[in-house]
Amino acid sequence: MKILQNYINGQWVDSNSTETANVVNPATQEVLARVPYGSETRKDIDLAVNAAQQAYLEWKNVPVLKRIQPLFKLKQLLEENRDEISRLITLECGKTLAESNGEIQRAIENVEVACGTPMLMQSEFLENVATGIDEFMIRQPLGVTACIAPFNFPAMISFWFLPYAIATGNAMIVKPSEKVPLTMMKIFELLSQLDLPKGVINMVHGGKASVDGLLEHPLVKSISFVGSTPVARYIYATGTANGKRVQAQGGAKNPVVILPDADIEMTSQIITDSVYGCAGQRCLAASVVITVEDNGKIKESLYEAAKARSVGYGLNAGIDMGPVISPESKSRIEHLVDKGVAEGANVLLDGRNKKISGFEQGNFISPTILENISLSGELIKTEIFGPVMSLLHMKTVDEAIAFINSGVYGNMACLFTNSGSNARKFRNEVMAGNVGINIGIAAPMAQFPFSGWKDSFFGDLHGQGKHAIEFFTQTKIVVERWPKEWARKF
Ligand code: NAD
């Protein structure tokens, strides 16, 4: 069985670690590869950081117009290799081919936006701040930067950071999720074809040990993390304590509110796509659906739309939803459903113990709906990260907003309505970083920061767009005087 290599200093190299973890197809349990794991991966991190530091010292002085040229080729390579990358995402992550394809589109859009760095990186100049004195601000790269990615978007998430980091003159080390490293292997095969100096981009595999290596290395200047809230909190606390700039995106439990004037069919279709897309393993998946003054129609429509989704192997045609990532994840989700029931919820649609013919070993759960989960229980506070909708009924939009704002997460909140004034009130009052009005997944496009509030984000500047440019640069203020008396006469 193949042991995956790291990409360090422009070369594919074996890890220093002999310990490995299996990369597994979640629909079949087939072992696809073995990925370096364990404490010895820290040595790989040291090698990558040293190479990245050397590369950065030259790369930072390459003109920005030259630094973005490889990104144009990267866009082309990603487009040409789209089918193969999509297939790899589905193989190791389980989502459907259409979902994998959509993920690559979002990655490409970040490359496109980062091509605007020559404009985005420009700064401010003020002549005569005092007589004969000018003042200006320049943006300079940080040095060695690192990106630590989760399993659920094996291609896209590194692209919230990587194109911006290198366009602004940094070097980067990517640490993919050990559960889904094959997609990033393919992407690094493409990155290695770009005209980039060796060491500017590096990939090191592993789990906690390689992450700790990055958090503790003095030459690593910034950490961009996406994953669960407990790990995000740890990354933020440790990284900042070690003097690094950190942006750490965490977990979620996203509420969606449906007012009685919303279009029933469109709303239930969009909401079921949001809850069950990628088997509920999206940080922007709707999780808690709140009806206001429902006469039973929206509940029925949500039930029918959820029941109609076809579950199966993501590589097969006609499939709406694949498996969850691992047997542990499947059993955790099913236990949470049990817990919801024990806390008083009614199981409207039960997807536990789903078996798919020909894929009996797969981690499948069908769409599940829990109605009236306890507001004082544990489940209402717990991220499920699976295909489970918690359906609640409330009387007013104010009650729904107050409930949302009492939660610990703040990744996304959405409202479905025909009323402009209720929409305006909602977006003004709701405490979430990404808000959707008649939208089920309020995912910011690459031009906008991928926001997130409360326990869904630790830091100041988010990924994507101008925030990414700011995150990957430090500002330097220059105050300059050139006395007239010193002027040479020509
Ligand atoms: P995870 O936190 O388990 O792992 C994320 C990364 O951290 C991986 O690379 C992993 O190797 C590393 N890691 C895991 N445990 C660690 C530890 N103890 N110390 C140091 N590093 C550690 O997350 P996951 O299961 O891969 O991804 C799912 C989670 O990510 C969900 O909670 C989801 O909501 C969240 N997510 C958030 C966003 C967002 O934008 N807010 C986007 C995608 C996913």
PDB file of N, CA, C and O and ligand atoms in Angstrom, residues 37 148-153 157 160 175-179 206-209 211-212 215 225-229 231-232 234-235 249-252 281-284 383 385 411 450-451 456-457, ligand 1:
ATOM      1  N   TYR A  37       1.902   9.808   9.872  1.00  0.00           N
ATOM      2  CA  TYR A  37       1.194  10.240  11.076  1.00  0.00           C
ATOM      3  C   TYR A  37       2.172  10.139  12.245  1.00  0.00           C
ATOM      4  O   TYR A  37       3.236   9.568  12.118  1.00  0.00           O
ATOM      5  N   ILE A 148      -3.962  24.789   7.963  1.00  0.00           N
ATOM      6  CA  ILE A 148      -4.348  23.478   8.519  1.00  0.00           C
ATOM      7  C   ILE A 148      -5.816  23.263   8.160  1.00  0.00           C
ATOM      8  O   ILE A 148      -6.677  24.053   8.544  1.00  0.00           O
ATOM      9  N   ALA A 149      -6.091  22.202   7.402  1.00  0.00           N
ATOM     10  CA  ALA A 149      -7.418  22.060   6.789  1.00  0.00           C
ATOM     11  C   ALA A 149      -8.224  20.908   7.400  1.00  0.00           C
ATOM     12  O   ALA A 149      -7.662  19.940   7.916  1.00  0.00           O
ATOM     13  N   PRO A 150      -9.572  21.007   7.305  1.00  0.00           N
ATOM     14  CA  PRO A 150     -10.438  19.927   7.794  1.00  0.00           C
ATOM     15  C   PRO A 150     -10.751  18.919   6.686  1.00  0.00           C
ATOM     16  O   PRO A 150     -10.327  19.101   5.544  1.00  0.00           O
ATOM     17  N   PHE A 151     -11.537  17.883   7.018  1.00  0.00           N
ATOM     18  CA  PHE A 151     -11.792  16.834   6.020  1.00  0.00           C
ATOM     19  C   PHE A 151     -12.887  17.182   5.022  1.00  0.00           C
ATOM     20  O   PHE A 151     -12.962  16.597   3.951  1.00  0.00           O
ATOM     21  N   ASN A 152     -13.794  18.125   5.389  1.00  0.00           N
ATOM     22  CA  ASN A 152     -15.052  18.171   4.629  1.00  0.00           C
ATOM     23  C   ASN A 152     -14.968  18.893   3.287  1.00  0.00           C
ATOM     24  O   ASN A 152     -15.856  18.717   2.453  1.00  0.00           O
ATOM     25  N   PHE A 153     -13.929  19.703   3.071  1.00  0.00           N
ATOM     26  CA  PHE A 153     -13.693  20.288   1.742  1.00  0.00           C
ATOM     27  C   PHE A 153     -12.217  20.084   1.408  1.00  0.00           C
ATOM     28  O   PHE A 153     -11.405  20.994   1.575  1.00  0.00           O
ATOM     29  N   ILE A 157     -10.822  24.459   0.859  1.00  0.00           N
ATOM     30  CA  ILE A 157     -10.507  25.301   2.022  1.00  0.00           C
ATOM     31  C   ILE A 157      -9.093  25.866   1.978  1.00  0.00           C
ATOM     32  O   ILE A 157      -8.867  27.037   2.290  1.00  0.00           O
ATOM     33  N   TRP A 160      -8.852  29.255   0.354  1.00  0.00           N
ATOM     34  CA  TRP A 160      -9.244  30.498   1.035  1.00  0.00           C
ATOM     35  C   TRP A 160      -7.986  31.266   1.442  1.00  0.00           C
ATOM     36  O   TRP A 160      -8.034  32.441   1.766  1.00  0.00           O
ATOM     37  N   LYS A 175      -1.087  21.723   5.587  1.00  0.00           N
ATOM     38  CA  LYS A 175      -1.240  20.441   6.299  1.00  0.00           C
ATOM     39  C   LYS A 175      -2.678  19.985   6.043  1.00  0.00           C
ATOM     40  O   LYS A 175      -3.619  20.438   6.695  1.00  0.00           O
ATOM     41  N   PRO A 176      -2.866  19.072   5.053  1.00  0.00           N
ATOM     42  CA  PRO A 176      -4.232  18.622   4.777  1.00  0.00           C
ATOM     43  C   PRO A 176      -4.753  17.739   5.906  1.00  0.00           C
ATOM     44  O   PRO A 176      -3.973  17.247   6.724  1.00  0.00           O
ATOM     45  N   SER A 177      -6.057  17.509   5.909  1.00  0.00           N
ATOM     46  CA  SER A 177      -6.621  16.562   6.881  1.00  0.00           C
ATOM     47  C   SER A 177      -6.087  15.173   6.561  1.00  0.00           C
ATOM     48  O   SER A 177      -6.064  14.760   5.397  1.00  0.00           O
ATOM     49  N   GLU A 178      -5.690  14.441   7.587  1.00  0.00           N
ATOM     50  CA  GLU A 178      -5.162  13.082   7.386  1.00  0.00           C
ATOM     51  C   GLU A 178      -6.244  12.140   6.860  1.00  0.00           C
ATOM     52  O   GLU A 178      -5.943  11.070   6.347  1.00  0.00           O
ATOM     53  N   LYS A 179      -7.523  12.575   6.969  1.00  0.00           N
ATOM     54  CA  LYS A 179      -8.604  11.711   6.470  1.00  0.00           C
ATOM     55  C   LYS A 179      -8.743  11.810   4.955  1.00  0.00           C
ATOM     56  O   LYS A 179      -9.243  10.893   4.316  1.00  0.00           O
ATOM     57  N   GLY A 206       0.069  14.571   8.287  1.00  0.00           N
ATOM     58  CA  GLY A 206       0.101  14.264   9.708  1.00  0.00           C
ATOM     59  C   GLY A 206      -1.140  14.745  10.420  1.00  0.00           C
ATOM     60  O   GLY A 206      -2.094  15.221   9.799  1.00  0.00           O
ATOM     61  N   GLY A 207      -1.120  14.612  11.745  1.00  0.00           N
ATOM     62  CA  GLY A 207      -2.248  15.023  12.579  1.00  0.00           C
ATOM     63  C   GLY A 207      -1.775  16.021  13.619  1.00  0.00           C
ATOM     64  O   GLY A 207      -1.083  16.990  13.285  1.00  0.00           O
ATOM     65  N   LYS A 208      -2.105  15.759  14.889  1.00  0.00           N
ATOM     66  CA  LYS A 208      -1.805  16.726  15.956  1.00  0.00           C
ATOM     67  C   LYS A 208      -0.310  17.065  16.033  1.00  0.00           C
ATOM     68  O   LYS A 208       0.056  18.216  16.251  1.00  0.00           O
ATOM     69  N   ALA A 209       0.563  16.044  15.848  1.00  0.00           N
ATOM     70  CA  ALA A 209       2.000  16.307  16.021  1.00  0.00           C
ATOM     71  C   ALA A 209       2.496  17.317  14.988  1.00  0.00           C
ATOM     72  O   ALA A 209       3.264  18.239  15.332  1.00  0.00           O
ATOM     73  N   VAL A 211       0.698  19.536  13.463  1.00  0.00           N
ATOM     74  CA  VAL A 211       0.072  20.829  13.802  1.00  0.00           C
ATOM     75  C   VAL A 211       0.856  21.496  14.933  1.00  0.00           C
ATOM     76  O   VAL A 211       1.179  22.692  14.870  1.00  0.00           O
ATOM     77  N   ASP A 212       1.188  20.729  15.969  1.00  0.00           N
ATOM     78  CA  ASP A 212       1.945  21.308  17.084  1.00  0.00           C
ATOM     79  C   ASP A 212       3.318  21.793  16.621  1.00  0.00           C
ATOM     80  O   ASP A 212       3.821  22.814  17.104  1.00  0.00           O
ATOM     81  N   LEU A 215       2.661  25.121  15.244  1.00  0.00           N
ATOM     82  CA  LEU A 215       2.283  26.103  16.278  1.00  0.00           C
ATOM     83  C   LEU A 215       3.484  26.547  17.104  1.00  0.00           C
ATOM     84  O   LEU A 215       3.499  27.655  17.639  1.00  0.00           O
ATOM     85  N   PHE A 225      -6.436  28.272  10.168  1.00  0.00           N
ATOM     86  CA  PHE A 225      -7.004  26.969  10.549  1.00  0.00           C
ATOM     87  C   PHE A 225      -8.492  26.923  10.244  1.00  0.00           C
ATOM     88  O   PHE A 225      -9.210  27.904  10.455  1.00  0.00           O
ATOM     89  N   VAL A 226      -8.965  25.780   9.788  1.00  0.00           N
ATOM     90  CA  VAL A 226     -10.408  25.532   9.664  1.00  0.00           C
ATOM     91  C   VAL A 226     -10.676  24.132  10.203  1.00  0.00           C
ATOM     92  O   VAL A 226     -10.013  23.166   9.802  1.00  0.00           O
ATOM     93  N   GLY A 227     -11.644  24.012  11.106  1.00  0.00           N
ATOM     94  CA  GLY A 227     -11.963  22.705  11.681  1.00  0.00           C
ATOM     95  C   GLY A 227     -12.988  22.857  12.792  1.00  0.00           C
ATOM     96  O   GLY A 227     -13.770  23.820  12.798  1.00  0.00           O
ATOM     97  N   SER A 228     -12.966  21.950  13.749  1.00  0.00           N
ATOM     98  CA  SER A 228     -13.974  21.965  14.812  1.00  0.00           C
ATOM     99  C   SER A 228     -13.629  23.030  15.866  1.00  0.00           C
ATOM    100  O   SER A 228     -12.467  23.433  16.004  1.00  0.00           O
ATOM    101  N   THR A 229     -14.634  23.426  16.631  1.00  0.00           N
ATOM    102  CA  THR A 229     -14.430  24.501  17.609  1.00  0.00           C
ATOM    103  C   THR A 229     -13.403  24.163  18.704  1.00  0.00           C
ATOM    104  O   THR A 229     -12.536  25.003  18.994  1.00  0.00           O
ATOM    105  N   VAL A 231     -10.759  22.337  18.590  1.00  0.00           N
ATOM    106  CA  VAL A 231      -9.401  22.423  18.027  1.00  0.00           C
ATOM    107  C   VAL A 231      -9.105  23.876  17.620  1.00  0.00           C
ATOM    108  O   VAL A 231      -8.002  24.380  17.853  1.00  0.00           O
ATOM    109  N   ALA A 232     -10.096  24.575  17.075  1.00  0.00           N
ATOM    110  CA  ALA A 232      -9.888  25.988  16.688  1.00  0.00           C
ATOM    111  C   ALA A 232      -9.482  26.815  17.906  1.00  0.00           C
ATOM    112  O   ALA A 232      -8.579  27.650  17.851  1.00  0.00           O
ATOM    113  N   TYR A 234      -8.017  25.736  20.626  1.00  0.00           N
ATOM    114  CA  TYR A 234      -6.654  25.331  21.001  1.00  0.00           C
ATOM    115  C   TYR A 234      -5.614  25.987  20.078  1.00  0.00           C
ATOM    116  O   TYR A 234      -4.594  26.509  20.537  1.00  0.00           O
ATOM    117  N   ILE A 235      -5.918  25.977  18.770  1.00  0.00           N
ATOM    118  CA  ILE A 235      -4.986  26.550  17.786  1.00  0.00           C
ATOM    119  C   ILE A 235      -4.818  28.048  18.050  1.00  0.00           C
ATOM    120  O   ILE A 235      -3.708  28.582  18.029  1.00  0.00           O
ATOM    121  N   GLN A 249     -11.170  29.153  12.093  1.00  0.00           N
ATOM    122  CA  GLN A 249     -12.608  28.971  11.867  1.00  0.00           C
ATOM    123  C   GLN A 249     -13.051  27.684  12.549  1.00  0.00           C
ATOM    124  O   GLN A 249     -12.386  26.654  12.393  1.00  0.00           O
ATOM    125  N   GLY A 250     -14.162  27.736  13.259  1.00  0.00           N
ATOM    126  CA  GLY A 250     -14.608  26.572  14.017  1.00  0.00           C
ATOM    127  C   GLY A 250     -15.921  25.996  13.530  1.00  0.00           C
ATOM    128  O   GLY A 250     -16.320  26.201  12.385  1.00  0.00           O
ATOM    129  N   GLY A 251     -16.596  25.285  14.420  1.00  0.00           N
ATOM    130  CA  GLY A 251     -17.815  24.558  14.067  1.00  0.00           C
ATOM    131  C   GLY A 251     -19.051  25.436  14.053  1.00  0.00           C
ATOM    132  O   GLY A 251     -18.967  26.670  14.139  1.00  0.00           O
ATOM    133  N   ALA A 252     -20.213  24.805  13.939  1.00  0.00           N
ATOM    134  CA  ALA A 252     -21.438  25.569  13.745  1.00  0.00           C
ATOM    135  C   ALA A 252     -22.660  24.761  14.137  1.00  0.00           C
ATOM    136  O   ALA A 252     -22.591  23.537  14.289  1.00  0.00           O
ATOM    137  N   GLN A 281     -22.392  17.573   6.163  1.00  0.00           N
ATOM    138  CA  GLN A 281     -21.022  17.847   6.645  1.00  0.00           C
ATOM    139  C   GLN A 281     -20.471  19.118   6.000  1.00  0.00           C
ATOM    140  O   GLN A 281     -19.428  19.110   5.359  1.00  0.00           O
ATOM    141  N   ARG A 282     -21.239  20.195   6.112  1.00  0.00           N
ATOM    142  CA  ARG A 282     -20.756  21.500   5.666  1.00  0.00           C
ATOM    143  C   ARG A 282     -20.865  22.429   6.855  1.00  0.00           C
ATOM    144  O   ARG A 282     -21.854  22.385   7.589  1.00  0.00           O
ATOM    145  N   CYS A 283     -19.882  23.317   7.011  1.00  0.00           N
ATOM    146  CA  CYS A 283     -19.945  24.219   8.157  1.00  0.00           C
ATOM    147  C   CYS A 283     -21.098  25.192   7.999  1.00  0.00           C
ATOM    148  O   CYS A 283     -21.508  25.821   8.958  1.00  0.00           O
ATOM    149  N   LEU A 284     -21.635  25.321   6.771  1.00  0.00           N
ATOM    150  CA  LEU A 284     -22.786  26.207   6.567  1.00  0.00           C
ATOM    151  C   LEU A 284     -24.069  25.410   6.344  1.00  0.00           C
ATOM    152  O   LEU A 284     -25.066  25.947   5.854  1.00  0.00           O
ATOM    153  N   GLU A 383     -22.996  20.433  17.883  1.00  0.00           N
ATOM    154  CA  GLU A 383     -22.893  20.339  16.420  1.00  0.00           C
ATOM    155  C   GLU A 383     -23.030  18.860  16.036  1.00  0.00           C
ATOM    156  O   GLU A 383     -22.261  18.019  16.520  1.00  0.00           O
ATOM    157  N   PHE A 385     -23.180  17.670  12.632  1.00  0.00           N
ATOM    158  CA  PHE A 385     -22.338  17.464  11.446  1.00  0.00           C
ATOM    159  C   PHE A 385     -22.708  16.168  10.723  1.00  0.00           C
ATOM    160  O   PHE A 385     -21.862  15.312  10.433  1.00  0.00           O
ATOM    161  N   ASN A 411     -22.008  30.942  12.950  1.00  0.00           N
ATOM    162  CA  ASN A 411     -21.464  30.832  11.593  1.00  0.00           C
ATOM    163  C   ASN A 411     -22.440  31.387  10.570  1.00  0.00           C
ATOM    164  O   ASN A 411     -22.079  32.207   9.737  1.00  0.00           O
ATOM    165  N   PHE A 450     -14.863  35.095   4.355  1.00  0.00           N
ATOM    166  CA  PHE A 450     -15.691  34.002   4.864  1.00  0.00           C
ATOM    167  C   PHE A 450     -15.831  34.238   6.357  1.00  0.00           C
ATOM    168  O   PHE A 450     -14.972  33.870   7.144  1.00  0.00           O
ATOM    169  N   SER A 451     -16.947  34.855   6.728  1.00  0.00           N
ATOM    170  CA  SER A 451     -17.076  35.346   8.093  1.00  0.00           C
ATOM    171  C   SER A 451     -17.394  34.221   9.080  1.00  0.00           C
ATOM    172  O   SER A 451     -17.275  33.043   8.748  1.00  0.00           O
ATOM    173  N   SER A 456     -17.729  30.172  16.415  1.00  0.00           N
ATOM    174  CA  SER A 456     -17.435  29.674  15.063  1.00  0.00           C
ATOM    175  C   SER A 456     -16.178  30.322  14.486  1.00  0.00           C
ATOM    176  O   SER A 456     -15.767  29.978  13.370  1.00  0.00           O
ATOM    177  N   PHE A 457     -15.596  31.270  15.190  1.00  0.00           N
ATOM    178  CA  PHE A 457     -14.386  31.911  14.657  1.00  0.00           C
ATOM    179  C   PHE A 457     -13.564  32.548  15.775  1.00  0.00           C
ATOM    180  O   PHE A 457     -14.101  33.247  16.629  1.00  0.00           O
TER     181      PHE A 457
HETATM  182  P1  NAD B   1     -10.949  18.731  13.163  1.00  0.00           P
HETATM  183  O1  NAD B   1     -10.940  19.901  14.076  1.00  0.00           O
HETATM  184  O2  NAD B   1     -11.051  17.375  13.756  1.00  0.00           O
HETATM  185  O3  NAD B   1      -9.606  18.698  12.267  1.00  0.00           O
HETATM  186  C1  NAD B   1      -9.177  19.830  11.543  1.00  0.00           C
HETATM  187  C2  NAD B   1      -7.657  19.785  11.398  1.00  0.00           C
HETATM  188  O4  NAD B   1      -7.052  19.865  12.696  1.00  0.00           O
HETATM  189  C3  NAD B   1      -7.133  18.513  10.746  1.00  0.00           C
HETATM  190  O5  NAD B   1      -6.116  18.868   9.838  1.00  0.00           O
HETATM  191  C4  NAD B   1      -6.585  17.702  11.913  1.00  0.00           C
HETATM  192  O6  NAD B   1      -5.467  16.924  11.563  1.00  0.00           O
HETATM  193  C5  NAD B   1      -6.187  18.758  12.924  1.00  0.00           C
HETATM  194  N1  NAD B   1      -6.408  18.330  14.318  1.00  0.00           N
HETATM  195  C6  NAD B   1      -7.387  17.491  14.773  1.00  0.00           C
HETATM  196  N2  NAD B   1      -7.299  17.361  16.103  1.00  0.00           N
HETATM  197  C7  NAD B   1      -6.255  18.122  16.509  1.00  0.00           C
HETATM  198  C8  NAD B   1      -5.679  18.406  17.786  1.00  0.00           C
HETATM  199  N3  NAD B   1      -6.153  17.860  18.905  1.00  0.00           N
HETATM  200  N4  NAD B   1      -4.625  19.242  17.823  1.00  0.00           N
HETATM  201  C9  NAD B   1      -4.131  19.798  16.706  1.00  0.00           C
HETATM  202  N5  NAD B   1      -4.649  19.569  15.471  1.00  0.00           N
HETATM  203  C10 NAD B   1      -5.698  18.749  15.367  1.00  0.00           C
HETATM  204  O7  NAD B   1     -12.129  18.994  12.093  1.00  0.00           O
HETATM  205  P2  NAD B   1     -12.683  18.007  10.979  1.00  0.00           P
HETATM  206  O8  NAD B   1     -13.452  16.921  11.641  1.00  0.00           O
HETATM  207  O9  NAD B   1     -11.619  17.666  10.018  1.00  0.00           O
HETATM  208  O10 NAD B   1     -13.699  19.000  10.225  1.00  0.00           O
HETATM  209  C11 NAD B   1     -15.039  19.196  10.608  1.00  0.00           C
HETATM  210  C12 NAD B   1     -15.202  20.435  11.447  1.00  0.00           C
HETATM  211  O11 NAD B   1     -14.737  21.582  10.734  1.00  0.00           O
HETATM  212  C13 NAD B   1     -16.659  20.744  11.784  1.00  0.00           C
HETATM  213  O12 NAD B   1     -16.729  21.151  13.121  1.00  0.00           O
HETATM  214  C14 NAD B   1     -17.013  21.894  10.850  1.00  0.00           C
HETATM  215  O13 NAD B   1     -18.065  22.732  11.302  1.00  0.00           O
HETATM  216  C15 NAD B   1     -15.719  22.628  10.780  1.00  0.00           C
HETATM  217  N6  NAD B   1     -15.606  23.465   9.602  1.00  0.00           N
HETATM  218  C16 NAD B   1     -15.711  24.813   9.774  1.00  0.00           C
HETATM  219  C17 NAD B   1     -15.653  25.653   8.670  1.00  0.00           C
HETATM  220  C18 NAD B   1     -15.802  27.142   8.839  1.00  0.00           C
HETATM  221  O14 NAD B   1     -15.584  27.862   7.880  1.00  0.00           O
HETATM  222  N7  NAD B   1     -16.140  27.632  10.014  1.00  0.00           N
HETATM  223  C19 NAD B   1     -15.452  25.110   7.391  1.00  0.00           C
HETATM  224  C20 NAD B   1     -15.330  23.726   7.262  1.00  0.00           C
HETATM  225  C21 NAD B   1     -15.405  22.910   8.386  1.00  0.00           C
END
